[in-house]
mmCIF file of C-alpha atoms in Angstrom:
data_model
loop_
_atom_site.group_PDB
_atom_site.id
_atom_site.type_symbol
_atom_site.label_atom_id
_atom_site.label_comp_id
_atom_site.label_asym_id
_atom_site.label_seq_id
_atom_site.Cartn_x
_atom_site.Cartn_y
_atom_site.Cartn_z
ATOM 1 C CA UNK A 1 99.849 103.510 93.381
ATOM 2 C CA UNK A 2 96.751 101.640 94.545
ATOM 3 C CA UNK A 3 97.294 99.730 97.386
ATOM 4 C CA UNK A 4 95.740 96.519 98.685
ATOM 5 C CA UNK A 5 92.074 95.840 97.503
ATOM 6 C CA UNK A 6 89.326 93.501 98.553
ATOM 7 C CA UNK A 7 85.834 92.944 97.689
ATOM 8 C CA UNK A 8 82.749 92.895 99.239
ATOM 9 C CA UNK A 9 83.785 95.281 101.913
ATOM 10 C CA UNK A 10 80.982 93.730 104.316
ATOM 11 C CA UNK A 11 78.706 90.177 103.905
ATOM 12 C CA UNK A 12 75.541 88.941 105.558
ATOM 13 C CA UNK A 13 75.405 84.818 105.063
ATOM 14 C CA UNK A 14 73.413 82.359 107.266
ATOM 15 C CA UNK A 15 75.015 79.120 108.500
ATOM 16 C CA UNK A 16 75.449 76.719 105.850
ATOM 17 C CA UNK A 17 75.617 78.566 103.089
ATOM 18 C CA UNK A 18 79.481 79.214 101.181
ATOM 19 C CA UNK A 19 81.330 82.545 100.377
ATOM 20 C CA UNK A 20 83.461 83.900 98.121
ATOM 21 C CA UNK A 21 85.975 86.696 99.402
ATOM 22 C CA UNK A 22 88.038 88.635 95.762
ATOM 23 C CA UNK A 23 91.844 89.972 96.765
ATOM 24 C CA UNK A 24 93.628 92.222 94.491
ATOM 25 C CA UNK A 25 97.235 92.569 95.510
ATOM 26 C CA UNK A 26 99.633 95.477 94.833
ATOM 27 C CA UNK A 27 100.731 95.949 91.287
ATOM 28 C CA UNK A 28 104.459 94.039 91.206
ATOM 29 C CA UNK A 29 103.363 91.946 93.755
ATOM 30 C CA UNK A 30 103.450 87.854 93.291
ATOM 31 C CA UNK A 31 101.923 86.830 96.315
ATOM 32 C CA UNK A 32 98.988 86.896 97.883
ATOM 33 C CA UNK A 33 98.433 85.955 101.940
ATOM 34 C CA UNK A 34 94.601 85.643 103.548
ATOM 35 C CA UNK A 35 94.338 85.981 107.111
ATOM 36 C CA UNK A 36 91.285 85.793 109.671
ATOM 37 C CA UNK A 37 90.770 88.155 113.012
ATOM 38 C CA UNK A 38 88.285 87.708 114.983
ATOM 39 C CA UNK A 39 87.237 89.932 117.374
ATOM 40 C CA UNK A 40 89.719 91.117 119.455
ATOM 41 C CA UNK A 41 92.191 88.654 118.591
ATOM 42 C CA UNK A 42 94.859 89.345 116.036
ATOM 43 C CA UNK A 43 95.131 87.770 112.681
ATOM 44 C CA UNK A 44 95.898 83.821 111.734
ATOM 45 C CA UNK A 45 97.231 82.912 108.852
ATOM 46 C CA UNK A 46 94.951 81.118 106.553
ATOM 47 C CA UNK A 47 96.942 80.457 103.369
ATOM 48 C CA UNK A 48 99.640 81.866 100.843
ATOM 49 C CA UNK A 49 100.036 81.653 97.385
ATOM 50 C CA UNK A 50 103.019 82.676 95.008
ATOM 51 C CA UNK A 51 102.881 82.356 90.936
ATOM 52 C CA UNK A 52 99.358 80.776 91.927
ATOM 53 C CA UNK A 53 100.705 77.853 93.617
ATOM 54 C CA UNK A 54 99.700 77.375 97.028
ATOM 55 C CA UNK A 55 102.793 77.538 99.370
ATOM 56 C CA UNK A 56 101.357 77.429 102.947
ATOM 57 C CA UNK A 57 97.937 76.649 104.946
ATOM 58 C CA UNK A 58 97.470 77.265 108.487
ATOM 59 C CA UNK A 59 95.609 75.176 110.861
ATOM 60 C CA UNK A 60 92.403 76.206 109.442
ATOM 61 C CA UNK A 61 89.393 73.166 107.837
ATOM 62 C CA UNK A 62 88.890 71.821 104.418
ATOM 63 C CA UNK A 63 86.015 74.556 104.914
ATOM 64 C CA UNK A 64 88.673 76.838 103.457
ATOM 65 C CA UNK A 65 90.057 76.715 100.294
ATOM 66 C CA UNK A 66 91.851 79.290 97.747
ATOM 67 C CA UNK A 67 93.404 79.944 94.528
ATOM 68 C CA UNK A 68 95.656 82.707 92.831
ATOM 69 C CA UNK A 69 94.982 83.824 89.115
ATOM 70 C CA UNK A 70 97.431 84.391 86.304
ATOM 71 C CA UNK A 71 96.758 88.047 87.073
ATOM 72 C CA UNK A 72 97.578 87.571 90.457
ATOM 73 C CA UNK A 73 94.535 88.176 92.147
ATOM 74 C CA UNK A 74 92.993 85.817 94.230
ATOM 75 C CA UNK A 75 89.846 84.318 95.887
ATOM 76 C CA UNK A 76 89.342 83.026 99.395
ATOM 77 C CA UNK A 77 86.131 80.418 99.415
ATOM 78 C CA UNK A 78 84.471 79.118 102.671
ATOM 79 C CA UNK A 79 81.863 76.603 102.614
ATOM 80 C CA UNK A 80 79.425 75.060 105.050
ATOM 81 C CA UNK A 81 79.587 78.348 107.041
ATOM 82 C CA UNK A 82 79.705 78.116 110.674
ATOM 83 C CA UNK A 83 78.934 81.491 113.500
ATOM 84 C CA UNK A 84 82.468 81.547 114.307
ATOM 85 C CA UNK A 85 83.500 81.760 110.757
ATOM 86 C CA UNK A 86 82.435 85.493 111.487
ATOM 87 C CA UNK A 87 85.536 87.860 111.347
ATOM 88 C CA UNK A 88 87.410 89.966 108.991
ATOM 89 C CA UNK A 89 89.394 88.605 106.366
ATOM 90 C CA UNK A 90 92.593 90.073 105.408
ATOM 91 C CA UNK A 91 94.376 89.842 102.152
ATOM 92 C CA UNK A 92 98.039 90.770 102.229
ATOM 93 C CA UNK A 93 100.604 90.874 99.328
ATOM 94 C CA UNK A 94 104.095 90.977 99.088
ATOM 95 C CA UNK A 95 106.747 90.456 95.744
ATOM 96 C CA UNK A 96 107.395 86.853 96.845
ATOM 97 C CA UNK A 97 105.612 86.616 99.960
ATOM 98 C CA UNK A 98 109.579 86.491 101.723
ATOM 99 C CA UNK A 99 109.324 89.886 102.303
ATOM 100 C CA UNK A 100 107.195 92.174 104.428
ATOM 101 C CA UNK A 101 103.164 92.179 103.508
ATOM 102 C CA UNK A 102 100.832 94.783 102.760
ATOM 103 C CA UNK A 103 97.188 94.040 104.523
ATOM 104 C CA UNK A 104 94.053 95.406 102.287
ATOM 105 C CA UNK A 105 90.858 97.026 104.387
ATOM 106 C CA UNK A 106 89.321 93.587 104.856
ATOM 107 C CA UNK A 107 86.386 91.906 104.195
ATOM 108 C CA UNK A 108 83.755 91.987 107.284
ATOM 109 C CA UNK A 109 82.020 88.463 107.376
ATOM 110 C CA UNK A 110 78.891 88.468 109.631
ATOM 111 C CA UNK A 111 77.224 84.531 109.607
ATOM 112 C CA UNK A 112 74.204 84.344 111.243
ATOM 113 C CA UNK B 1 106.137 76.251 118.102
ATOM 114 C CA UNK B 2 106.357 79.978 117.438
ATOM 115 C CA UNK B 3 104.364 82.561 119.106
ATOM 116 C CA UNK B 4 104.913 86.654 120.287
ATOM 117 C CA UNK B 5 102.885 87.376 123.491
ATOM 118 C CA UNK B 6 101.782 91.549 124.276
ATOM 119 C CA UNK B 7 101.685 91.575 127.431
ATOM 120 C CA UNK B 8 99.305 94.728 127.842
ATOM 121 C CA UNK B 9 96.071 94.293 126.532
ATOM 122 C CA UNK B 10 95.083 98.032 127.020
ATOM 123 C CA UNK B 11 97.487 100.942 127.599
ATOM 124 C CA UNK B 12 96.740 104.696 127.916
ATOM 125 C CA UNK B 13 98.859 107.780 127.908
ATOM 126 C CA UNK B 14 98.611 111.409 127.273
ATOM 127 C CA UNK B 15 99.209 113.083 124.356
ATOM 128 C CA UNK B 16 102.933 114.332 124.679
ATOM 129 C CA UNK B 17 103.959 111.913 126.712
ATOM 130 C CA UNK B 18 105.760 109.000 125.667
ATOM 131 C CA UNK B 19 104.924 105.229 124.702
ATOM 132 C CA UNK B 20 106.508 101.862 124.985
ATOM 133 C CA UNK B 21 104.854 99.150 124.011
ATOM 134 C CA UNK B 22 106.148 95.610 124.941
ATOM 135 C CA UNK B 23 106.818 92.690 122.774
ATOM 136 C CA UNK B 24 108.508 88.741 123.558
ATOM 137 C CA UNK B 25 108.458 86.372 121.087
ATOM 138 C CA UNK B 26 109.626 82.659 120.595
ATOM 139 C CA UNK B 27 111.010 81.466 117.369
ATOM 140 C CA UNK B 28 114.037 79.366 117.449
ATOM 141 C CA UNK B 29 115.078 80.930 114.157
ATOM 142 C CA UNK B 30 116.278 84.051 113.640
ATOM 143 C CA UNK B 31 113.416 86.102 113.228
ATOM 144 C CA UNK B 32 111.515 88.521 111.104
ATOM 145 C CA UNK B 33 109.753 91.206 113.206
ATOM 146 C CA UNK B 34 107.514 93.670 112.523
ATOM 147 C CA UNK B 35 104.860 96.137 113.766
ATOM 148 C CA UNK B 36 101.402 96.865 112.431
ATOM 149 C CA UNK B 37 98.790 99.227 113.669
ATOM 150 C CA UNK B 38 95.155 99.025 112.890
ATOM 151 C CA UNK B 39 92.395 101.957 113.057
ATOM 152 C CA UNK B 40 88.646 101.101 114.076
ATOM 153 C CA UNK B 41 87.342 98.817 110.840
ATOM 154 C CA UNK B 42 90.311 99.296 109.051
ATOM 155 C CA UNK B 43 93.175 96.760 107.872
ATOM 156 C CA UNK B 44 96.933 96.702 109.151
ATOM 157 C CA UNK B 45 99.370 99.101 108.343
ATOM 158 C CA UNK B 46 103.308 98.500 108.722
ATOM 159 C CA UNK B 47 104.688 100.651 111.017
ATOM 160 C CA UNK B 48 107.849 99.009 111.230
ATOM 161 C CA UNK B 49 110.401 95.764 110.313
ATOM 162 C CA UNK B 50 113.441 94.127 111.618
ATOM 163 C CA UNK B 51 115.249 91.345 109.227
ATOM 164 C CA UNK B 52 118.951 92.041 110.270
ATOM 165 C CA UNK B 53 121.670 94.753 110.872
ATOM 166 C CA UNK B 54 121.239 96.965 113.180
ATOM 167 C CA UNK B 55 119.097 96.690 115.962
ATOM 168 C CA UNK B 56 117.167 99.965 116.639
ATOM 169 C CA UNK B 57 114.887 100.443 113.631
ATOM 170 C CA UNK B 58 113.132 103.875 112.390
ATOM 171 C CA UNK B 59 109.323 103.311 111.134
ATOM 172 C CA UNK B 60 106.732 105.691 109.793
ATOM 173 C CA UNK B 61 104.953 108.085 111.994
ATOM 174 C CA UNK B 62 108.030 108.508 114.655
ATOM 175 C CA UNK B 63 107.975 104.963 115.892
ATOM 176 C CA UNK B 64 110.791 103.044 116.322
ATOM 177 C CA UNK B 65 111.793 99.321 117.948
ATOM 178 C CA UNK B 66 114.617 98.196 119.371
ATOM 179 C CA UNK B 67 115.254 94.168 118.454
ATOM 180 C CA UNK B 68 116.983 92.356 121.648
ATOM 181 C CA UNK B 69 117.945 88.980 121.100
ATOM 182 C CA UNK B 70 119.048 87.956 124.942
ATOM 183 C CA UNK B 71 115.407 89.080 126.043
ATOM 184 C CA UNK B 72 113.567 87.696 123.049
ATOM 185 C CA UNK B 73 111.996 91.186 122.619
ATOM 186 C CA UNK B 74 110.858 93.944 119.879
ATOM 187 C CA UNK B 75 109.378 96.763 121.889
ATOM 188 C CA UNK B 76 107.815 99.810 120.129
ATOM 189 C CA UNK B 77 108.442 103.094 121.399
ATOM 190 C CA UNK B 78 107.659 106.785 120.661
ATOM 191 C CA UNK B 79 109.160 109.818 122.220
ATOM 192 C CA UNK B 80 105.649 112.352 122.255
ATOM 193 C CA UNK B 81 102.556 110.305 121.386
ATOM 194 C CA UNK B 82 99.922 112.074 118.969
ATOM 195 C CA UNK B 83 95.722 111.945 119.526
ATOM 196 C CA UNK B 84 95.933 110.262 116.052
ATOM 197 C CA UNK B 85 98.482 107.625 117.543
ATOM 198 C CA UNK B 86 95.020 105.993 119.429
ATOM 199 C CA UNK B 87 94.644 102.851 117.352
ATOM 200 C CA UNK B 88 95.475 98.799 118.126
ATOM 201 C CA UNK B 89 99.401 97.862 117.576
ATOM 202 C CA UNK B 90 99.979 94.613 116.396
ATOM 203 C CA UNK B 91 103.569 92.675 116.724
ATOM 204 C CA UNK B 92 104.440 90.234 114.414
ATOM 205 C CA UNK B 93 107.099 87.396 113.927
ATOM 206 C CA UNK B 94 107.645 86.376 110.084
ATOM 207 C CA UNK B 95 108.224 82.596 110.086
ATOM 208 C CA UNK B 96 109.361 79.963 107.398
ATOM 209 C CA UNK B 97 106.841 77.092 107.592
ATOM 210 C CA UNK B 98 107.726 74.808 104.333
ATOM 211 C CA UNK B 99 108.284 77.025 101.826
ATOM 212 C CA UNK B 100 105.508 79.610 102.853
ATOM 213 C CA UNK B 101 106.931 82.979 104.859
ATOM 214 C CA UNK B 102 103.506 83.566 107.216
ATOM 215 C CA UNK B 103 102.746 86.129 109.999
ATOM 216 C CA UNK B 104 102.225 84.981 113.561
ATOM 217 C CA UNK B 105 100.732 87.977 115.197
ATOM 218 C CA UNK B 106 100.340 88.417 118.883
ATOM 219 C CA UNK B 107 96.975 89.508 120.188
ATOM 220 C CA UNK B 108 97.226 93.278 119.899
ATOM 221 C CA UNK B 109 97.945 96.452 122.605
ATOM 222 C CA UNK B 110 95.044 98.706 122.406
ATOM 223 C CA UNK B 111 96.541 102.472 123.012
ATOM 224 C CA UNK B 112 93.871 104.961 124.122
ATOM 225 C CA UNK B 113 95.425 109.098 124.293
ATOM 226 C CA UNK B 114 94.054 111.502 126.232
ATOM 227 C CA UNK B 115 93.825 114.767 125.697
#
């Protein structure tokens, strides 16, 4: 069974600009989780979504925003990029998001 | 507010030998744990989870934890560590915040093996 997927693997944007990151969670799986790590921290939960309603944000700006299709993939969007929006974005499902979570490879932002 | 602390940053061993790494975590709760590793560029894989029952827990790749509520601690150990084990090791508390279930990781042991 696939695992985990996530699209584009690595980005170049300049400051200012906005960014679309694409999740594909596991087949069976209902909810999706994004996450950012920076460098040589570990992750921080940016947002989950179940049945493509938003269930939880983190402490993270309006800069970030989200959604969950009917096929339960979903999109992480970040406007007005800043240089410490640079990091790599996780995507991690689970069936209902109350049970342990699978983490894709990752999307490597770089904003210069 | 919830958070899990590692307190080494950077631990090496050699390959036979074996590995404990430490975890402490605060959650008033009772908590979901859980260990991830992550490779050079690569996401996390789950080594390991706790959620109740009995408190020594058998993961992938001959890891186990030990959950110890008096000490507030989920430490990850391995008998004989492997070259392949070299890789950053994540510990993670699963919390309820409204009616989301999100990850509070701490900020990672990096394991180096010699040969």
């Amino acid at each position: 069974d696939a695992g985990v997927t996530q699209s584009p693997t690595h980005l170049i944007k300049t400051r200012g600009q906005q960014v679309t990151l694409r999740c594909s969670p596991i087949s069976g799986h209902k909810s999706v989780s994004w996450y950012q790590q920076v460098l040589g921290q570990g992750p921080q939960f940016i947002f989950q979504y179940y049945e493509k309603e938003e269930r939880g944000r983190g402490n993270f700006p309006d800069r970030f925003s989200a959604r969950q299709f009917p096929n339960y993939s979903s999109e992480l969007n970040v406007n007005a990029l800043l240089l410490g929006d640079s990091a790599l974005y996780l995507c991690a499902s689970s069936f209902t998001g109350y049970n342990e979570q699978f983490f894709g490879p990752g999307t490597r932002l770089t904003v210069l | 507010a919830q958070s899990v602390t590692q307190p080494d940053i950077h631990i090496t061993v050699s390959e036979g030998a074996s590995l404990e790494l430490r975890c402490n975590y605060s959650y008033g709760a009772t908590p979901y744990l859980f260990w991830y590793v992550q490779s050079p560029g690569q996401g996390l894989q789950l080594l390991l989870k706790y959620f109740s029952g009995d408190t020594l827990v058998q993961g992938i790749k001959g890891f186990e934890a030990e959950f110890k509520r008096s000490q507030s601690s989920f430490n990850l150990r391995k008998p004989s560590v492997h070259w392949s084990d070299a890789a950053e090791y994540f510990c993670a508390v699963g919390i309820s915040s409204g009616s989301a279930r999100q990850l509070t990781f701490g900020s990672g042991t990096q394991l180096t093996v010699l040969p």
